């Protein structure tokens, strides 16, 4: 074996021990032997969590696209890098080889340069799951521009906030997108957003749905004619190891979304290494991750991790339910997918439809199944194992975060045994631990606590764009000298971790992180709303759904409460996106508050979940009488 490819449980134990006892030499060897560098580093890692300052491979120079593309050309030039599977099953799939992808990235990079984009500039990418999305990401990396991909389901306001926060001067977008039987007017959303983004001077528009859109003179251009004219070769910019590669926004428990900054060398090494081992990828495998590149899962495990390993990676434009619930399995059969990586919410939605949609499709190519994004419940785990994997495919339940860049706690197929609902063991290099509320480490097994990481790893985010203090306060202040994940976890009798969920005000709905504060802000914009509080309640497909308790202004004269519910959800869709809509909205005369005026969310959470008997201590409430009213009127 090499440390790069772990093939047995004994290997894992040896590699893990090495990675902890001597992290510097461990990562140094991995980096040296498996990647292309223009210049070697002076120091493998330097770190100080109190600042926090984290540097990996300082002094090294490289370009990540040379590692993802150029170095494969000789051996794998004709190998398929990307398989594009369109939304409409009648439209032929596209196979893009490493050589073609390299050329497309170079052309795109030259277009970016011709429009004045240079190293360090931020470029916003608001493109659906079509090849141009992957190509534009890589084109930015080619010339050292920092990409900020915004999921193409976010609203105009959410897009504008992200464009302005990191001062993007360019937006790459599309005339529109196909999603199931719908088309979405993406360019219209961009136009609306850009009314509030004075810094954007250039918009490149890919053509996908052939809709009749308007280009704004002097700002907007069709992408394809520019690509056709551009030179097919573009030298890769020399990047320092710690130069930013991208910014990706994630919700926080308060305030605006956080622009997590990932840098070049450490992120590359970590995503490539985790990809290879977590999916046990072999040269001729076809790998498919169903996430969107607009989320970290797509960045790390559709684009960078697979391509750095010379893999074939599927990019799917559509949704699991179109034209019917067998679409995933049709695609698995069609492309003979070997590794399949999806979210528990998708598994639950498919399981609900029964086994018939899986049966009749040849899924025998599958070797490894993965899940990510939220805890997977026992029932969904077994359905995945039995109906999809036919009990022959190990399931890797991978725990990680936008902030961690890559997979942190996971089983390894055929190597670290799976245990339903458990992410299991820490990946090499990851020093996971549990701490109590005082920040003391809880040793031993059969314990639970807050999940922290004690030592840096190469893939971790380095800061929040424009707000380093917030980075420190959110992740490094609660528990001295440790990275705090925001998750609770337990460790079983033999050391396996099970993630129990967020311990802050972030709610995960269908695998998407949502902060309660921005949703409440959106609701409070309604003219008749005095205040609101959002909590989670269990949902059989989405994992969690949102329950809003809303107090209307005394002056409000309401006849149609349903209409207000609709208006509130419209406001949320406009400010954030449809993913943040509330399933239930209960109007209350007041919200339960402490004497200091803080909303007692703990009580609302219990009521929303139907636990109305043991509400815990309510003696500190200013208005205990309102609790009974809320229970009576619970939806
Ligand atoms: O609560 C954990 C949950 O998702 C959060 C991170 O969300 P995000 O940054 O959007 O990244 C999602 C994709 C990596 C975590 O703090 N989470 C993620 N994976 C799992 C999980 N919860 C339980 N089990 C998992 N496998």
PDB file of N, CA, C and O in Angstrom, residues 203-272:
ATOM      1  N   UNK A 203     -21.248  40.607 -17.574  1.00  0.00           N
ATOM      2  CA  UNK A 203     -22.062  39.403 -17.355  1.00  0.00           C
ATOM      3  C   UNK A 203     -21.917  38.506 -18.582  1.00  0.00           C
ATOM      4  O   UNK A 203     -22.172  38.938 -19.707  1.00  0.00           O
ATOM      5  N   UNK A 204     -21.467  37.285 -18.360  1.00  0.00           N
ATOM      6  CA  UNK A 204     -21.346  36.325 -19.466  1.00  0.00           C
ATOM      7  C   UNK A 204     -22.524  35.360 -19.368  1.00  0.00           C
ATOM      8  O   UNK A 204     -22.794  34.806 -18.296  1.00  0.00           O
ATOM      9  N   UNK A 205     -23.203  35.156 -20.495  1.00  0.00           N
ATOM     10  CA  UNK A 205     -24.444  34.378 -20.452  1.00  0.00           C
ATOM     11  C   UNK A 205     -24.320  33.123 -21.318  1.00  0.00           C
ATOM     12  O   UNK A 205     -24.166  33.204 -22.538  1.00  0.00           O
ATOM     13  N   UNK A 206     -24.395  31.963 -20.668  1.00  0.00           N
ATOM     14  CA  UNK A 206     -24.416  30.703 -21.419  1.00  0.00           C
ATOM     15  C   UNK A 206     -25.836  30.489 -21.931  1.00  0.00           C
ATOM     16  O   UNK A 206     -26.805  30.967 -21.336  1.00  0.00           O
ATOM     17  N   UNK A 207     -25.934  29.764 -23.031  1.00  0.00           N
ATOM     18  CA  UNK A 207     -27.266  29.510 -23.590  1.00  0.00           C
ATOM     19  C   UNK A 207     -27.669  28.088 -23.230  1.00  0.00           C
ATOM     20  O   UNK A 207     -26.933  27.147 -23.491  1.00  0.00           O
ATOM     21  N   UNK A 208     -28.835  27.939 -22.624  1.00  0.00           N
ATOM     22  CA  UNK A 208     -29.290  26.593 -22.312  1.00  0.00           C
ATOM     23  C   UNK A 208     -30.723  26.355 -22.758  1.00  0.00           C
ATOM     24  O   UNK A 208     -31.023  25.357 -23.383  1.00  0.00           O
ATOM     25  N   UNK A 209     -31.620  27.309 -22.442  1.00  0.00           N
ATOM     26  CA  UNK A 209     -33.030  27.011 -22.731  1.00  0.00           C
ATOM     27  C   UNK A 209     -33.531  27.760 -23.964  1.00  0.00           C
ATOM     28  O   UNK A 209     -34.699  27.651 -24.329  1.00  0.00           O
ATOM     29  N   UNK A 210     -32.621  28.536 -24.598  1.00  0.00           N
ATOM     30  CA  UNK A 210     -32.996  29.301 -25.792  1.00  0.00           C
ATOM     31  C   UNK A 210     -34.186  30.198 -25.567  1.00  0.00           C
ATOM     32  O   UNK A 210     -35.059  30.313 -26.409  1.00  0.00           O
ATOM     33  N   UNK A 211     -34.226  30.839 -24.432  1.00  0.00           N
ATOM     34  CA  UNK A 211     -35.348  31.752 -24.178  1.00  0.00           C
ATOM     35  C   UNK A 211     -34.996  33.122 -24.752  1.00  0.00           C
ATOM     36  O   UNK A 211     -33.843  33.413 -25.044  1.00  0.00           O
ATOM     37  N   UNK A 212     -36.012  33.915 -24.849  1.00  0.00           N
ATOM     38  CA  UNK A 212     -35.847  35.202 -25.499  1.00  0.00           C
ATOM     39  C   UNK A 212     -35.459  36.236 -24.443  1.00  0.00           C
ATOM     40  O   UNK A 212     -36.296  36.959 -23.935  1.00  0.00           O
ATOM     41  N   UNK A 213     -34.192  36.277 -24.097  1.00  0.00           N
ATOM     42  CA  UNK A 213     -33.802  37.196 -23.018  1.00  0.00           C
ATOM     43  C   UNK A 213     -33.161  38.442 -23.613  1.00  0.00           C
ATOM     44  O   UNK A 213     -32.714  38.442 -24.752  1.00  0.00           O
ATOM     45  N   UNK A 214     -33.080  39.470 -22.779  1.00  0.00           N
ATOM     46  CA  UNK A 214     -32.455  40.711 -23.255  1.00  0.00           C
ATOM     47  C   UNK A 214     -31.056  40.825 -22.685  1.00  0.00           C
ATOM     48  O   UNK A 214     -30.833  40.535 -21.512  1.00  0.00           O
ATOM     49  N   UNK A 215     -30.124  41.229 -23.539  1.00  0.00           N
ATOM     50  CA  UNK A 215     -28.779  41.475 -23.046  1.00  0.00           C
ATOM     51  C   UNK A 215     -28.624  42.977 -22.828  1.00  0.00           C
ATOM     52  O   UNK A 215     -29.003  43.772 -23.690  1.00  0.00           O
ATOM     53  N   UNK A 216     -28.067  43.338 -21.698  1.00  0.00           N
ATOM     54  CA  UNK A 216     -27.889  44.765 -21.435  1.00  0.00           C
ATOM     55  C   UNK A 216     -26.627  45.240 -22.139  1.00  0.00           C
ATOM     56  O   UNK A 216     -25.526  44.737 -21.898  1.00  0.00           O
ATOM     57  N   UNK A 217     -26.810  46.198 -22.984  1.00  0.00           N
ATOM     58  CA  UNK A 217     -25.720  46.750 -23.796  1.00  0.00           C
ATOM     59  C   UNK A 217     -24.536  47.177 -22.908  1.00  0.00           C
ATOM     60  O   UNK A 217     -24.728  47.812 -21.880  1.00  0.00           O
ATOM     61  N   UNK A 218     -23.349  46.763 -23.309  1.00  0.00           N
ATOM     62  CA  UNK A 218     -22.159  47.196 -22.569  1.00  0.00           C
ATOM     63  C   UNK A 218     -21.872  46.361 -21.328  1.00  0.00           C
ATOM     64  O   UNK A 218     -20.832  46.510 -20.695  1.00  0.00           O
ATOM     65  N   UNK A 219     -22.813  45.503 -20.924  1.00  0.00           N
ATOM     66  CA  UNK A 219     -22.599  44.684 -19.730  1.00  0.00           C
ATOM     67  C   UNK A 219     -22.700  43.189 -20.035  1.00  0.00           C
ATOM     68  O   UNK A 219     -21.845  42.408 -19.617  1.00  0.00           O
ATOM     69  N   UNK A 220     -23.721  42.803 -20.787  1.00  0.00           N
ATOM     70  CA  UNK A 220     -23.987  41.374 -20.990  1.00  0.00           C
ATOM     71  C   UNK A 220     -23.499  40.890 -22.354  1.00  0.00           C
ATOM     72  O   UNK A 220     -23.654  41.593 -23.351  1.00  0.00           O
ATOM     73  N   UNK A 221     -22.971  39.681 -22.383  1.00  0.00           N
ATOM     74  CA  UNK A 221     -22.550  39.091 -23.666  1.00  0.00           C
ATOM     75  C   UNK A 221     -22.879  37.605 -23.649  1.00  0.00           C
ATOM     76  O   UNK A 221     -22.775  36.943 -22.615  1.00  0.00           O
ATOM     77  N   UNK A 222     -23.224  37.077 -24.827  1.00  0.00           N
ATOM     78  CA  UNK A 222     -23.366  35.623 -24.942  1.00  0.00           C
ATOM     79  C   UNK A 222     -21.984  35.007 -24.815  1.00  0.00           C
ATOM     80  O   UNK A 222     -20.995  35.501 -25.369  1.00  0.00           O
ATOM     81  N   UNK A 223     -21.928  33.905 -24.098  1.00  0.00           N
ATOM     82  CA  UNK A 223     -20.644  33.264 -23.829  1.00  0.00           C
ATOM     83  C   UNK A 223     -20.075  32.539 -25.054  1.00  0.00           C
ATOM     84  O   UNK A 223     -18.881  32.641 -25.359  1.00  0.00           O
ATOM     85  N   UNK A 224     -20.946  31.792 -25.751  1.00  0.00           N
ATOM     86  CA  UNK A 224     -20.425  30.861 -26.764  1.00  0.00           C
ATOM     87  C   UNK A 224     -19.596  31.543 -27.860  1.00  0.00           C
ATOM     88  O   UNK A 224     -18.491  31.064 -28.172  1.00  0.00           O
ATOM     89  N   UNK A 225     -20.055  32.656 -28.450  1.00  0.00           N
ATOM     90  CA  UNK A 225     -19.228  33.282 -29.486  1.00  0.00           C
ATOM     91  C   UNK A 225     -17.857  33.701 -28.948  1.00  0.00           C
ATOM     92  O   UNK A 225     -16.862  33.637 -29.684  1.00  0.00           O
ATOM     93  N   UNK A 226     -17.805  34.084 -27.692  1.00  0.00           N
ATOM     94  CA  UNK A 226     -16.509  34.481 -27.114  1.00  0.00           C
ATOM     95  C   UNK A 226     -15.598  33.263 -26.982  1.00  0.00           C
ATOM     96  O   UNK A 226     -14.403  33.322 -27.262  1.00  0.00           O
ATOM     97  N   UNK A 227     -16.197  32.137 -26.556  1.00  0.00           N
ATOM     98  CA  UNK A 227     -15.397  30.906 -26.427  1.00  0.00           C
ATOM     99  C   UNK A 227     -14.882  30.466 -27.791  1.00  0.00           C
ATOM    100  O   UNK A 227     -13.729  30.040 -27.928  1.00  0.00           O
ATOM    101  N   UNK A 228     -15.750  30.571 -28.800  1.00  0.00           N
ATOM    102  CA  UNK A 228     -15.354  30.133 -30.150  1.00  0.00           C
ATOM    103  C   UNK A 228     -14.147  30.920 -30.653  1.00  0.00           C
ATOM    104  O   UNK A 228     -13.290  30.379 -31.336  1.00  0.00           O
ATOM    105  N   UNK A 229     -14.104  32.192 -30.297  1.00  0.00           N
ATOM    106  CA  UNK A 229     -13.005  33.035 -30.790  1.00  0.00           C
ATOM    107  C   UNK A 229     -11.739  32.914 -29.948  1.00  0.00           C
ATOM    108  O   UNK A 229     -10.654  33.276 -30.387  1.00  0.00           O
ATOM    109  N   UNK A 230     -11.889  32.430 -28.702  1.00  0.00           N
ATOM    110  CA  UNK A 230     -10.745  32.451 -27.775  1.00  0.00           C
ATOM    111  C   UNK A 230      -9.715  31.387 -28.142  1.00  0.00           C
ATOM    112  O   UNK A 230     -10.051  30.346 -28.718  1.00  0.00           O
ATOM    113  N   UNK A 231      -8.455  31.641 -27.770  1.00  0.00           N
ATOM    114  CA  UNK A 231      -7.387  30.665 -28.014  1.00  0.00           C
ATOM    115  C   UNK A 231      -7.594  29.436 -27.136  1.00  0.00           C
ATOM    116  O   UNK A 231      -8.037  29.557 -25.987  1.00  0.00           O
ATOM    117  N   UNK A 232      -7.274  28.238 -27.673  1.00  0.00           N
ATOM    118  CA  UNK A 232      -7.506  27.005 -26.919  1.00  0.00           C
ATOM    119  C   UNK A 232      -6.415  26.675 -25.898  1.00  0.00           C
ATOM    120  O   UNK A 232      -6.454  25.620 -25.274  1.00  0.00           O
ATOM    121  N   UNK A 233      -5.469  27.541 -25.756  1.00  0.00           N
ATOM    122  CA  UNK A 233      -4.385  27.296 -24.790  1.00  0.00           C
ATOM    123  C   UNK A 233      -4.312  28.495 -23.857  1.00  0.00           C
ATOM    124  O   UNK A 233      -4.408  29.632 -24.301  1.00  0.00           O
ATOM    125  N   UNK A 234      -4.144  28.226 -22.575  1.00  0.00           N
ATOM    126  CA  UNK A 234      -3.996  29.329 -21.622  1.00  0.00           C
ATOM    127  C   UNK A 234      -3.065  28.871 -20.514  1.00  0.00           C
ATOM    128  O   UNK A 234      -3.402  27.941 -19.765  1.00  0.00           O
ATOM    129  N   UNK A 235      -1.895  29.468 -20.409  1.00  0.00           N
ATOM    130  CA  UNK A 235      -0.976  29.047 -19.358  1.00  0.00           C
ATOM    131  C   UNK A 235      -1.620  29.236 -17.984  1.00  0.00           C
ATOM    132  O   UNK A 235      -2.357  30.203 -17.776  1.00  0.00           O
ATOM    133  N   UNK A 236      -1.360  28.293 -17.099  1.00  0.00           N
ATOM    134  CA  UNK A 236      -1.950  28.379 -15.760  1.00  0.00           C
ATOM    135  C   UNK A 236      -1.178  29.405 -14.932  1.00  0.00           C
ATOM    136  O   UNK A 236       0.047  29.439 -14.964  1.00  0.00           O
ATOM    137  N   UNK A 237      -1.908  30.221 -14.194  1.00  0.00           N
ATOM    138  CA  UNK A 237      -1.296  31.222 -13.309  1.00  0.00           C
ATOM    139  C   UNK A 237      -0.556  30.501 -12.170  1.00  0.00           C
ATOM    140  O   UNK A 237      -1.015  29.475 -11.677  1.00  0.00           O
ATOM    141  N   UNK A 238       0.562  31.062 -11.769  1.00  0.00           N
ATOM    142  CA  UNK A 238       1.263  30.494 -10.615  1.00  0.00           C
ATOM    143  C   UNK A 238       0.581  30.976  -9.338  1.00  0.00           C
ATOM    144  O   UNK A 238       0.442  32.173  -9.119  1.00  0.00           O
ATOM    145  N   UNK A 239       0.137  30.014  -8.534  1.00  0.00           N
ATOM    146  CA  UNK A 239      -0.561  30.367  -7.288  1.00  0.00           C
ATOM    147  C   UNK A 239       0.288  29.984  -6.085  1.00  0.00           C
ATOM    148  O   UNK A 239       0.942  28.937  -6.073  1.00  0.00           O
ATOM    149  N   UNK A 240       0.266  30.835  -5.074  1.00  0.00           N
ATOM    150  CA  UNK A 240       0.884  30.476  -3.798  1.00  0.00           C
ATOM    151  C   UNK A 240      -0.044  29.482  -3.100  1.00  0.00           C
ATOM    152  O   UNK A 240      -1.268  29.530  -3.293  1.00  0.00           O
ATOM    153  N   UNK A 241       0.535  28.630  -2.274  1.00  0.00           N
ATOM    154  CA  UNK A 241      -0.265  27.615  -1.579  1.00  0.00           C
ATOM    155  C   UNK A 241      -1.471  28.222  -0.867  1.00  0.00           C
ATOM    156  O   UNK A 241      -2.570  27.668  -0.892  1.00  0.00           O
ATOM    157  N   UNK A 242      -1.272  29.358  -0.226  1.00  0.00           N
ATOM    158  CA  UNK A 242      -2.356  29.950   0.563  1.00  0.00           C
ATOM    159  C   UNK A 242      -3.146  31.019  -0.182  1.00  0.00           C
ATOM    160  O   UNK A 242      -3.934  31.737   0.431  1.00  0.00           O
ATOM    161  N   UNK A 243      -2.964  31.155  -1.488  1.00  0.00           N
ATOM    162  CA  UNK A 243      -3.831  32.063  -2.254  1.00  0.00           C
ATOM    163  C   UNK A 243      -5.255  31.509  -2.232  1.00  0.00           C
ATOM    164  O   UNK A 243      -5.446  30.290  -2.379  1.00  0.00           O
ATOM    165  N   UNK A 244      -6.270  32.392  -2.087  1.00  0.00           N
ATOM    166  CA  UNK A 244      -7.640  31.885  -2.088  1.00  0.00           C
ATOM    167  C   UNK A 244      -8.006  31.228  -3.412  1.00  0.00           C
ATOM    168  O   UNK A 244      -7.632  31.719  -4.480  1.00  0.00           O
ATOM    169  N   UNK A 245      -8.707  30.102  -3.304  1.00  0.00           N
ATOM    170  CA  UNK A 245      -9.195  29.402  -4.497  1.00  0.00           C
ATOM    171  C   UNK A 245     -10.660  29.772  -4.726  1.00  0.00           C
ATOM    172  O   UNK A 245     -11.072  30.050  -5.832  1.00  0.00           O
ATOM    173  N   UNK A 246     -11.426  29.740  -3.640  1.00  0.00           N
ATOM    174  CA  UNK A 246     -12.834  30.115  -3.790  1.00  0.00           C
ATOM    175  C   UNK A 246     -13.438  30.592  -2.484  1.00  0.00           C
ATOM    176  O   UNK A 246     -12.876  30.406  -1.404  1.00  0.00           O
ATOM    177  N   UNK A 247     -14.607  31.219  -2.661  1.00  0.00           N
ATOM    178  CA  UNK A 247     -15.441  31.624  -1.533  1.00  0.00           C
ATOM    179  C   UNK A 247     -16.756  30.878  -1.725  1.00  0.00           C
ATOM    180  O   UNK A 247     -17.252  30.773  -2.846  1.00  0.00           O
ATOM    181  N   UNK A 248     -17.280  30.339  -0.642  1.00  0.00           N
ATOM    182  CA  UNK A 248     -18.589  29.696  -0.740  1.00  0.00           C
ATOM    183  C   UNK A 248     -19.390  30.087   0.500  1.00  0.00           C
ATOM    184  O   UNK A 248     -18.898  29.937   1.624  1.00  0.00           O
ATOM    185  N   UNK A 249     -20.589  30.575   0.278  1.00  0.00           N
ATOM    186  CA  UNK A 249     -21.389  31.083   1.399  1.00  0.00           C
ATOM    187  C   UNK A 249     -22.148  29.968   2.095  1.00  0.00           C
ATOM    188  O   UNK A 249     -22.661  29.050   1.455  1.00  0.00           O
ATOM    189  N   UNK A 250     -22.194  30.064   3.422  1.00  0.00           N
ATOM    190  CA  UNK A 250     -22.979  29.110   4.195  1.00  0.00           C
ATOM    191  C   UNK A 250     -23.701  29.881   5.284  1.00  0.00           C
ATOM    192  O   UNK A 250     -23.230  30.939   5.722  1.00  0.00           O
ATOM    193  N   UNK A 251     -24.858  29.356   5.708  1.00  0.00           N
ATOM    194  CA  UNK A 251     -25.644  30.098   6.699  1.00  0.00           C
ATOM    195  C   UNK A 251     -25.009  30.016   8.068  1.00  0.00           C
ATOM    196  O   UNK A 251     -24.452  28.993   8.448  1.00  0.00           O
ATOM    197  N   UNK A 252     -25.165  31.089   8.825  1.00  0.00           N
ATOM    198  CA  UNK A 252     -24.747  31.068  10.220  1.00  0.00           C
ATOM    199  C   UNK A 252     -25.975  31.148  11.098  1.00  0.00           C
ATOM    200  O   UNK A 252     -27.083  31.315  10.597  1.00  0.00           O
ATOM    201  N   UNK A 253     -25.780  31.023  12.428  1.00  0.00           N
ATOM    202  CA  UNK A 253     -26.963  31.078  13.286  1.00  0.00           C
ATOM    203  C   UNK A 253     -27.488  32.505  13.396  1.00  0.00           C
ATOM    204  O   UNK A 253     -28.651  32.720  13.667  1.00  0.00           O
ATOM    205  N   UNK A 254     -26.620  33.479  13.203  1.00  0.00           N
ATOM    206  CA  UNK A 254     -27.099  34.864  13.203  1.00  0.00           C
ATOM    207  C   UNK A 254     -26.464  35.582  12.026  1.00  0.00           C
ATOM    208  O   UNK A 254     -25.479  35.121  11.460  1.00  0.00           O
ATOM    209  N   UNK A 255     -27.038  36.711  11.692  1.00  0.00           N
ATOM    210  CA  UNK A 255     -26.413  37.584  10.693  1.00  0.00           C
ATOM    211  C   UNK A 255     -26.443  37.032   9.289  1.00  0.00           C
ATOM    212  O   UNK A 255     -27.084  36.034   9.001  1.00  0.00           O
ATOM    213  N   UNK A 256     -25.695  37.710   8.424  1.00  0.00           N
ATOM    214  CA  UNK A 256     -25.731  37.323   7.016  1.00  0.00           C
ATOM    215  C   UNK A 256     -24.901  36.056   6.778  1.00  0.00           C
ATOM    216  O   UNK A 256     -24.081  35.692   7.627  1.00  0.00           O
ATOM    217  N   UNK A 257     -25.103  35.412   5.629  1.00  0.00           N
ATOM    218  CA  UNK A 257     -24.312  34.213   5.345  1.00  0.00           C
ATOM    219  C   UNK A 257     -22.809  34.508   5.386  1.00  0.00           C
ATOM    220  O   UNK A 257     -22.384  35.630   5.117  1.00  0.00           O
ATOM    221  N   UNK A 258     -22.068  33.478   5.713  1.00  0.00           N
ATOM    222  CA  UNK A 258     -20.610  33.625   5.873  1.00  0.00           C
ATOM    223  C   UNK A 258     -19.914  33.169   4.605  1.00  0.00           C
ATOM    224  O   UNK A 258     -20.136  32.047   4.154  1.00  0.00           O
ATOM    225  N   UNK A 259     -19.062  34.005   4.065  1.00  0.00           N
ATOM    226  CA  UNK A 259     -18.302  33.635   2.872  1.00  0.00           C
ATOM    227  C   UNK A 259     -17.053  32.865   3.286  1.00  0.00           C
ATOM    228  O   UNK A 259     -16.018  33.449   3.589  1.00  0.00           O
ATOM    229  N   UNK A 260     -17.148  31.532   3.292  1.00  0.00           N
ATOM    230  CA  UNK A 260     -15.999  30.735   3.731  1.00  0.00           C
ATOM    231  C   UNK A 260     -14.923  30.777   2.640  1.00  0.00           C
ATOM    232  O   UNK A 260     -15.214  30.537   1.467  1.00  0.00           O
ATOM    233  N   UNK A 261     -13.705  31.051   3.071  1.00  0.00           N
ATOM    234  CA  UNK A 261     -12.609  31.162   2.112  1.00  0.00           C
ATOM    235  C   UNK A 261     -11.756  29.894   2.167  1.00  0.00           C
ATOM    236  O   UNK A 261     -11.247  29.529   3.231  1.00  0.00           O
ATOM    237  N   UNK A 262     -11.632  29.229   1.026  1.00  0.00           N
ATOM    238  CA  UNK A 262     -10.747  28.068   0.930  1.00  0.00           C
ATOM    239  C   UNK A 262      -9.549  28.428   0.069  1.00  0.00           C
ATOM    240  O   UNK A 262      -9.674  29.154  -0.921  1.00  0.00           O
ATOM    241  N   UNK A 263      -8.400  27.920   0.466  1.00  0.00           N
ATOM    242  CA  UNK A 263      -7.172  28.260  -0.254  1.00  0.00           C
ATOM    243  C   UNK A 263      -6.708  27.061  -1.089  1.00  0.00           C
ATOM    244  O   UNK A 263      -7.348  26.014  -1.101  1.00  0.00           O
ATOM    245  N   UNK A 264      -5.602  27.222  -1.783  1.00  0.00           N
ATOM    246  CA  UNK A 264      -5.331  26.352  -2.924  1.00  0.00           C
ATOM    247  C   UNK A 264      -4.722  24.986  -2.573  1.00  0.00           C
ATOM    248  O   UNK A 264      -5.316  23.949  -2.849  1.00  0.00           O
ATOM    249  N   UNK A 265      -3.544  24.979  -1.990  1.00  0.00           N
ATOM    250  CA  UNK A 265      -2.803  23.718  -1.900  1.00  0.00           C
ATOM    251  C   UNK A 265      -3.440  22.727  -0.927  1.00  0.00           C
ATOM    252  O   UNK A 265      -3.641  21.553  -1.251  1.00  0.00           O
ATOM    253  N   UNK A 266      -3.754  23.205   0.275  1.00  0.00           N
ATOM    254  CA  UNK A 266      -4.303  22.303   1.284  1.00  0.00           C
ATOM    255  C   UNK A 266      -5.627  21.719   0.835  1.00  0.00           C
ATOM    256  O   UNK A 266      -5.883  20.515   0.989  1.00  0.00           O
ATOM    257  N   UNK A 267      -6.474  22.549   0.257  1.00  0.00           N
ATOM    258  CA  UNK A 267      -7.782  22.091  -0.216  1.00  0.00           C
ATOM    259  C   UNK A 267      -7.609  21.013  -1.283  1.00  0.00           C
ATOM    260  O   UNK A 267      -8.289  19.982  -1.263  1.00  0.00           O
ATOM    261  N   UNK A 268      -6.672  21.250  -2.188  1.00  0.00           N
ATOM    262  CA  UNK A 268      -6.442  20.259  -3.260  1.00  0.00           C
ATOM    263  C   UNK A 268      -6.009  18.915  -2.671  1.00  0.00           C
ATOM    264  O   UNK A 268      -6.564  17.858  -3.019  1.00  0.00           O
ATOM    265  N   UNK A 269      -5.024  18.959  -1.800  1.00  0.00           N
ATOM    266  CA  UNK A 269      -4.490  17.706  -1.247  1.00  0.00           C
ATOM    267  C   UNK A 269      -5.593  16.975  -0.475  1.00  0.00           C
ATOM    268  O   UNK A 269      -5.787  15.766  -0.620  1.00  0.00           O
ATOM    269  N   UNK A 270      -6.351  17.734   0.295  1.00  0.00           N
ATOM    270  CA  UNK A 270      -7.334  17.083   1.155  1.00  0.00           C
ATOM    271  C   UNK A 270      -8.512  16.499   0.368  1.00  0.00           C
ATOM    272  O   UNK A 270      -8.949  15.373   0.621  1.00  0.00           O
ATOM    273  N   UNK A 271      -9.028  17.255  -0.602  1.00  0.00           N
ATOM    274  CA  UNK A 271     -10.184  16.734  -1.348  1.00  0.00           C
ATOM    275  C   UNK A 271      -9.773  15.539  -2.212  1.00  0.00           C
ATOM    276  O   UNK A 271     -10.518  14.570  -2.339  1.00  0.00           O
ATOM    277  N   UNK A 272      -8.577  15.610  -2.784  1.00  0.00           N
ATOM    278  CA  UNK A 272      -8.134  14.503  -3.641  1.00  0.00           C
ATOM    279  C   UNK A 272      -7.938  13.234  -2.806  1.00  0.00           C
ATOM    280  O   UNK A 272      -8.378  12.139  -3.190  1.00  0.00           O
TER     281      UNK A 272
END
